[in-house]
Amino acid sequence: MKDIKNKKYDYLIVGSGLFGATFAHEMTKAGKSCLIIDKRDHSGGNIHCKKIEDINVHWYGAHIFHTNDKFLWDYVNQFAEFNRYTNSPIANYKGELYNLPFNMNTFYKLWGTKTPEEALKVIAKQIQHLDIDEPKNLEEQAQKLVGTDIYEKLIKHYTEKQWGTKATDLPAFIIKRLPVRFTFDNNYFNDKYQGIPIGGYNKIIDGLLKNCEIKLNVDFFEDRNYWLNIAENIVFTGKIDAFYDFQFGELEYRSLRYELEIHEIDNYQGNAVINFTDAETPYTRVYEHKHFEFGTQPKTVITKEYPLKGIKNAEPYYPVNNEKNMSLLRKYQLLAEKETKVIFGGRLAEYRYYDMHQVIASALAKSKVELRGE
Ligand code: FAD
Ligand code: UDP
């Protein structure tokens, strides 16, 4: 039996992003008392949307929900209806436009190849001298998948601009996220289910948190002892190294800076996402938010996404899962494994490149384990 005499809540959940909100939803449903705190002035973490010019603006970068898992698809559909949006970004390389992900349309535009066989031949010819057996880094992986032309025009500069690191110093798995298709299919994802919640992502978070108590503008670290003692268990979704006072050093993140523009026209770029894959354009992507929801508003809102590196306290968007950081992470994980009342979950606490459906799956799995009392 747990001693809850002096504790006000069963769970204090630090962070109201998808992990915290899903966990809170499941525990509340099972009759547990939960308090959620978040240091931001809104709930939802990075999937938060702000309404500007009557358009749902993805405040922390474009988010497209996709999954292969019917259970997870039904789970999110409890809270919002999803539209039929299919992500088909365009790459702009020095003014030339190409379809993404890499597919027969991309190959045709580059080489004039009309059949898969022709395209495969071009790729094979381009890499025959490279002798890549087991790709050791992102560059080798990309060249092996799509050849050297596409690597030069659509991958190398975009990746190096985005990550602020040479493609030869990045892990191969990053590029494996992208499909390479020998069909004329511009769908960026392979998953069976995909879409944007009609009315924006806040509908999902508000649905998850409907019966939960939440305090915003509260940073756990400002009164750590108080918060540690308010509940029987803590669910921590912030940075794991911060939880342990950075005692072994800081985990690195790739960050981003967003510039928002409102334009007095109804259609700025004709697509929700355009990637700028050359080295010279300072931003990596431009989002036009209304196209995620097929909007017909008279004005339009766009966001330019710039890479940001070396800025202290920048928003920690993407973990940099290189060897140095992974060995640091293991040290923190050893401390975390010894905790009996703290659960670490989500992108920051697990230091993982999680998509939304994976975060929800992880929160559901961890809440189940808790409820079984394992
Ligand atoms: P977060 O959303 O980061 O939530 C953590 C919360 O904890 C935040 O609200 C934070 O304020 C709070 N917090 C942290 N520390 C403290 C503290 N000390 N005290 C109080 N509160 C604290 N996924 C997809 O599936 N599709 C996409 O298209 C997609 N696009 C993405 C684009 C970008 C630019 C980024 C960065 C991610 C994208 N993702 C996408 C991933 C998606 O954003 C994450 O999987 C998901 O939002 C992670 O949820 P989380 O709860 O783990 O973390
Ligand atoms: N990528 C690229 N060119 C593109 C799009 C993606 O080289 O036009 C590479 C880049 O290295 C990126 C990776 O593919 O980090 C994964 O792309 P994704 O769109 O999944 O990145 P995210 O949305 O997570 O930033």
XYZ file of C-alpha atoms and ligand atoms in Angstrom:
452
model
C 0.000 0.000 0.000
C 1.206 3.475 -0.832
C 1.372 6.018 1.969
C -0.686 8.929 0.717
C -1.491 10.447 4.118
C 0.541 13.587 3.620
C 0.403 13.785 -0.104
C -2.237 15.832 -1.837
C -2.086 14.004 -5.148
C -1.302 10.561 -6.445
C 0.688 12.051 -9.341
C 2.440 15.314 -10.000
C 3.009 15.529 -13.732
C 5.697 17.949 -14.812
C 4.906 19.043 -18.377
C 1.579 19.198 -20.209
C 2.902 18.056 -23.606
C 1.500 14.942 -25.257
C 3.262 12.621 -22.844
C 2.115 14.399 -19.673
C -1.398 14.999 -20.989
C -1.901 11.376 -22.118
C -0.540 10.012 -18.849
C -2.746 12.398 -16.845
C -5.785 11.457 -18.897
C -5.330 7.729 -18.311
C -4.629 8.065 -14.595
C -7.549 10.443 -14.028
C -9.818 8.038 -15.874
C -8.657 5.297 -13.503
C -9.587 7.418 -10.479
C -6.125 8.732 -9.554
C -5.678 12.346 -8.573
C -3.249 14.260 -10.779
C -1.813 17.737 -10.784
C -0.033 18.936 -13.904
C 2.372 21.843 -13.908
C 3.940 23.501 -16.926
C 6.433 26.319 -17.098
C 4.905 27.701 -20.282
C 1.799 29.896 -20.340
C -0.140 27.268 -22.280
C -0.642 23.514 -22.249
C 0.270 21.091 -25.045
C 4.041 21.415 -25.196
C 5.298 21.614 -28.758
C 2.027 20.730 -30.455
C 0.410 23.940 -29.233
C -1.409 26.061 -31.847
C -2.114 29.803 -31.690
C -5.009 31.307 -33.633
C -3.807 34.184 -35.833
C -5.994 35.716 -38.576
C -8.391 32.848 -37.833
C -5.692 30.339 -38.851
C -4.321 27.646 -36.508
C -0.625 28.437 -36.403
C 1.614 25.527 -35.357
C 3.546 27.605 -32.864
C 6.532 25.267 -32.436
C 6.830 24.093 -36.024
C 4.635 22.098 -38.389
C 3.067 18.975 -36.900
C 1.487 16.257 -39.001
C -0.020 13.318 -37.191
C 0.709 9.938 -38.762
C 0.654 6.366 -37.534
C 0.266 2.806 -38.696
C -1.421 1.811 -35.496
C -5.223 1.668 -35.660
C -5.507 1.756 -31.883
C -3.511 5.014 -31.655
C -5.462 6.510 -34.557
C -8.763 5.738 -32.825
C -7.331 7.048 -29.564
C -6.609 10.550 -30.968
C -9.862 10.548 -32.929
C -11.746 10.447 -29.616
C -10.715 14.044 -29.069
C -10.883 15.573 -32.534
C -11.921 14.740 -36.048
C -8.961 14.584 -38.432
C -8.925 16.000 -41.947
C -7.441 14.280 -45.017
C -4.214 16.343 -45.093
C -1.328 14.402 -46.644
C 2.104 15.878 -46.225
C 3.769 16.454 -49.617
C 6.515 19.002 -49.084
C 8.332 20.648 -51.972
C 12.087 21.178 -52.020
C 13.399 24.452 -53.410
C 17.046 24.176 -54.479
C 18.263 27.516 -55.854
C 14.869 28.143 -57.416
C 14.407 24.628 -58.837
C 11.422 22.814 -57.343
C 11.412 19.076 -56.580
C 8.898 16.722 -55.026
C 9.593 15.124 -51.681
C 10.036 12.513 -50.399
C 12.425 11.183 -53.028
C 10.228 9.407 -55.575
C 9.672 8.928 -59.299
C 8.554 12.570 -59.683
C 11.854 13.739 -58.144
C 13.885 11.385 -60.346
C 12.019 12.466 -63.500
C 12.644 16.161 -62.773
C 16.348 15.517 -62.144
C 17.224 12.939 -64.769
C 14.203 12.580 -67.057
C 13.904 8.917 -66.019
C 10.433 7.527 -66.665
C 10.570 4.031 -65.166
C 11.838 2.644 -61.847
C 14.430 0.623 -63.749
C 15.864 3.762 -65.385
C 15.995 5.602 -62.062
C 17.641 2.673 -60.254
C 20.269 2.491 -63.005
C 21.161 6.172 -62.571
C 21.500 5.761 -58.811
C 23.592 2.591 -59.142
C 25.919 4.323 -61.621
C 26.382 7.297 -59.313
C 27.425 5.229 -56.323
C 29.343 2.380 -57.981
C 32.729 3.948 -57.172
C 31.849 4.790 -53.565
C 32.002 1.270 -52.166
C 29.425 1.785 -49.399
C 28.618 -1.491 -47.744
C 27.370 -0.706 -44.236
C 26.741 3.097 -44.180
C 28.628 4.620 -41.261
C 27.001 8.038 -41.261
C 24.201 10.115 -42.780
C 26.198 10.993 -45.914
C 26.920 7.371 -46.791
C 23.388 6.293 -45.959
C 21.900 9.026 -48.161
C 24.229 8.312 -51.086
C 23.449 4.627 -50.875
C 19.704 5.310 -50.932
C 19.420 7.970 -53.638
C 22.804 8.561 -55.285
C 25.066 11.570 -55.343
C 22.906 14.100 -57.291
C 20.042 14.031 -54.844
C 22.478 13.960 -51.976
C 24.097 17.186 -53.266
C 20.932 19.072 -54.188
C 18.393 17.949 -51.649
C 20.172 16.473 -48.640
C 23.727 17.603 -47.869
C 23.262 21.374 -47.501
C 19.804 21.129 -45.934
C 21.041 18.645 -43.356
C 24.252 20.523 -42.558
C 22.357 23.814 -42.286
C 19.700 22.211 -40.109
C 21.984 20.264 -37.782
C 24.952 22.686 -37.872
C 27.162 19.595 -38.287
C 28.808 17.796 -41.182
C 26.633 15.053 -42.642
C 29.557 12.671 -42.097
C 29.283 13.339 -38.341
C 25.559 12.544 -38.142
C 24.018 9.110 -37.509
C 22.604 7.258 -40.531
C 19.200 6.669 -38.912
C 18.153 10.327 -39.294
C 17.799 10.024 -43.064
C 16.199 6.581 -42.868
C 13.107 8.355 -41.519
C 12.371 9.500 -45.078
C 10.812 7.132 -47.595
C 12.526 6.560 -50.953
C 9.929 5.377 -53.452
C 10.048 4.049 -56.946
C 6.433 5.072 -57.516
C 4.922 8.465 -58.379
C 3.784 9.076 -54.807
C 4.513 12.382 -53.033
C 3.186 11.306 -49.637
C 5.957 12.095 -47.125
C 4.882 9.292 -44.802
C 4.349 5.575 -45.321
C 1.819 5.272 -42.523
C -1.729 4.122 -43.072
C -3.314 6.963 -41.073
C -2.481 10.637 -41.422
C -4.122 14.019 -40.926
C -4.451 17.228 -38.950
C -7.033 17.613 -36.204
C -9.799 19.874 -37.495
C -9.645 22.934 -35.266
C -5.973 22.385 -34.386
C -3.962 20.315 -31.913
C -5.263 22.203 -28.867
C -8.471 20.206 -29.253
C -6.541 17.001 -28.529
C -4.776 18.437 -25.501
C -7.944 20.059 -24.147
C -9.747 16.736 -24.558
C -6.995 14.825 -22.772
C -6.878 17.330 -19.919
C -10.637 17.895 -19.627
C -10.939 16.589 -16.067
C -7.401 17.334 -14.892
C -6.064 20.076 -12.668
C -3.333 22.118 -14.307
C -1.169 25.035 -13.207
C 0.611 27.029 -15.913
C 3.657 29.317 -15.614
C 5.111 27.019 -12.952
C 8.684 25.779 -13.275
C 9.326 22.609 -11.291
C 12.896 23.704 -10.523
C 11.838 26.956 -8.888
C 10.524 25.045 -5.877
C 11.687 21.529 -6.459
C 11.288 20.311 -2.878
C 7.747 21.564 -2.628
C 6.747 19.829 -5.841
C 8.572 16.610 -4.955
C 6.499 16.400 -1.803
C 3.100 17.306 -3.127
C 2.378 13.924 -4.677
C 3.089 10.294 -4.061
C 4.635 9.912 -7.529
C 6.266 12.278 -9.988
C 6.041 12.023 -13.753
C 8.816 14.128 -15.193
C 8.724 15.119 -18.882
C 11.357 17.873 -18.773
C 15.071 17.454 -19.500
C 16.568 14.473 -17.676
C 19.969 16.157 -17.246
C 18.269 19.182 -15.642
C 16.497 16.851 -13.187
C 19.928 15.695 -12.027
C 21.416 19.219 -11.915
C 23.579 18.543 -14.980
C 25.952 16.670 -12.691
C 27.593 14.727 -15.518
C 27.297 17.569 -18.053
C 24.663 18.880 -20.451
C 22.964 16.876 -23.177
C 23.005 18.728 -26.490
C 19.925 19.731 -28.455
C 19.353 21.150 -31.888
C 17.246 24.251 -31.651
C 15.216 26.386 -34.036
C 14.108 29.975 -34.341
C 10.794 30.909 -35.922
C 9.867 34.116 -37.733
C 6.210 34.677 -38.336
C 4.846 36.816 -41.175
C 1.282 37.794 -41.986
C 0.641 38.442 -45.663
C -2.304 40.329 -47.113
C -2.844 37.673 -49.785
C -4.773 34.439 -49.568
C -2.078 32.094 -50.896
C 1.652 32.694 -50.445
C 3.408 29.526 -51.609
C 0.674 27.086 -52.635
C 1.816 24.365 -50.239
C 1.953 23.856 -46.473
C 5.699 23.100 -46.365
C 8.585 24.132 -48.616
C 12.137 23.045 -47.739
C 15.018 25.265 -48.858
C 17.782 22.788 -49.522
C 20.643 25.070 -50.619
C 23.342 26.321 -48.260
C 22.775 30.044 -48.898
C 19.114 30.513 -47.892
C 19.372 31.075 -44.137
C 16.120 29.307 -43.266
C 15.395 25.605 -43.721
C 11.631 25.534 -44.154
C 8.678 27.827 -44.759
C 5.273 26.735 -43.465
C 2.034 28.236 -44.697
C -0.300 27.192 -41.916
C -3.694 27.568 -43.600
C -2.876 24.752 -46.045
C -2.782 22.210 -43.192
C -6.522 22.757 -42.872
C -7.392 23.735 -46.487
C -8.140 27.235 -45.176
C -9.915 29.877 -47.226
C -9.198 32.896 -45.001
C -8.505 36.167 -46.876
C -5.000 36.538 -45.382
C -2.219 34.036 -44.772
C 0.310 33.346 -42.009
C 3.715 31.884 -42.772
C 6.582 30.803 -40.530
C 10.214 30.748 -41.574
C 12.217 28.152 -39.663
C 15.847 28.997 -38.953
C 18.412 26.678 -37.383
C 19.802 27.888 -34.077
C 23.023 26.646 -32.538
C 25.163 27.546 -29.569
C 22.572 29.770 -27.874
C 22.354 29.209 -24.121
C 18.839 28.248 -22.928
C 17.491 27.905 -26.472
C 14.348 25.769 -26.799
C 15.530 22.111 -26.817
C 13.811 20.780 -29.947
C 15.772 17.794 -31.225
C 18.080 15.531 -29.215
C 21.464 15.108 -30.873
C 21.820 11.342 -30.504
C 25.547 11.074 -31.220
C 27.912 8.843 -29.242
C 29.014 11.561 -26.844
C 25.453 12.443 -25.844
C 24.296 8.834 -25.718
C 27.027 7.879 -23.274
C 26.128 10.896 -21.138
C 22.489 9.856 -21.326
C 23.359 6.372 -20.058
C 24.839 7.908 -16.906
C 21.620 9.793 -16.221
C 19.551 6.711 -17.036
C 21.433 4.744 -14.368
C 20.322 7.317 -11.796
C 16.787 7.267 -13.167
C 16.587 3.471 -12.877
C 17.178 3.752 -9.124
C 14.187 6.056 -8.627
C 11.133 4.402 -7.112
C 8.737 7.337 -7.304
C 9.773 9.173 -10.426
C 8.738 8.186 -13.932
C 10.617 9.787 -16.798
C 8.728 10.087 -20.062
C 8.604 11.914 -23.377
C 11.019 13.524 -25.748
C 13.104 15.458 -23.223
C 13.197 13.010 -20.333
C 13.980 10.041 -22.589
C 16.144 12.123 -24.960
C 14.510 10.491 -27.961
C 13.496 11.674 -31.402
C 9.856 10.774 -30.784
C 6.941 11.461 -33.117
C 3.558 12.261 -31.609
C 2.082 8.776 -32.003
C 5.171 7.275 -30.363
C 4.909 9.631 -27.389
C 1.255 8.703 -26.920
C 2.097 4.985 -27.172
C 4.847 5.393 -24.608
C 2.597 7.298 -22.168
C -0.146 4.683 -22.548
C 2.322 1.867 -21.888
C 3.770 3.576 -18.820
C 0.349 4.411 -17.394
C -0.688 0.762 -17.836
C 2.385 -0.437 -15.935
C 1.565 2.020 -13.138
C -2.031 0.910 -12.930
C -0.977 -2.735 -12.755
C 1.286 -1.706 -9.862
C 4.429 -3.250 -11.356
P 6.949 18.415 -25.133
O 5.907 18.704 -26.131
O 8.259 19.101 -25.280
O 6.354 18.768 -23.697
C 7.144 18.907 -22.552
C 6.478 19.945 -21.665
O 7.177 19.975 -20.401
C 6.534 21.361 -22.240
O 5.252 21.933 -22.249
C 7.462 22.090 -21.279
O 7.108 23.462 -21.110
C 7.265 21.307 -19.990
N 8.407 21.412 -19.070
C 9.684 21.103 -19.338
N 10.460 21.348 -18.247
C 9.630 21.809 -17.282
C 9.842 22.252 -15.964
N 11.056 22.280 -15.431
N 8.772 22.669 -15.252
C 7.527 22.675 -15.795
N 7.283 22.274 -17.053
C 8.310 21.851 -17.798
N 5.818 14.658 -34.431
C 4.975 14.113 -35.352
O 4.368 13.073 -35.095
N 4.747 14.739 -36.555
C 5.363 15.911 -36.894
O 5.133 16.439 -37.996
C 6.262 16.498 -35.954
N 6.892 17.644 -36.237
C 7.755 18.184 -35.327
C 8.364 19.399 -35.639
C 9.230 19.981 -34.723
C 9.894 21.277 -35.072
C 9.490 19.343 -33.482
C 10.447 19.940 -32.484
C 8.876 18.138 -33.168
C 7.991 17.552 -34.076
N 7.319 16.369 -33.777
C 6.475 15.815 -34.700
C 7.504 15.682 -32.464
C 6.463 16.105 -31.417
O 6.534 17.503 -31.196
C 6.762 15.365 -30.104
O 6.754 13.979 -30.315
C 5.796 15.660 -28.943
O 5.294 16.959 -28.949
C 6.537 15.407 -27.653
O 5.708 15.534 -26.522
P 6.384 15.546 -25.077
O 5.266 15.626 -24.091
O 7.349 14.454 -24.943
O 7.279 16.878 -25.042
N 16.197 15.816 -45.096
C 16.909 16.323 -46.149
N 16.277 17.104 -47.079
C 14.953 17.390 -46.991
C 14.222 16.842 -45.926
C 14.872 16.067 -44.992
O 18.109 16.119 -46.242
O 14.432 18.114 -47.853
C 16.930 15.005 -44.092
C 17.482 15.856 -42.955
O 18.728 15.314 -42.574
C 16.469 15.657 -41.855
C 16.068 14.196 -42.078
O 16.074 14.049 -43.513
O 17.017 15.863 -40.564
C 14.710 13.820 -41.528
O 13.734 14.643 -42.139
P 12.392 15.007 -41.410
O 11.540 15.780 -42.347
O 11.844 13.789 -40.776
O 12.954 15.992 -40.309
P 12.179 16.741 -39.148
O 10.784 17.031 -39.614
O 12.227 15.795 -38.008
O 12.979 17.975 -38.988
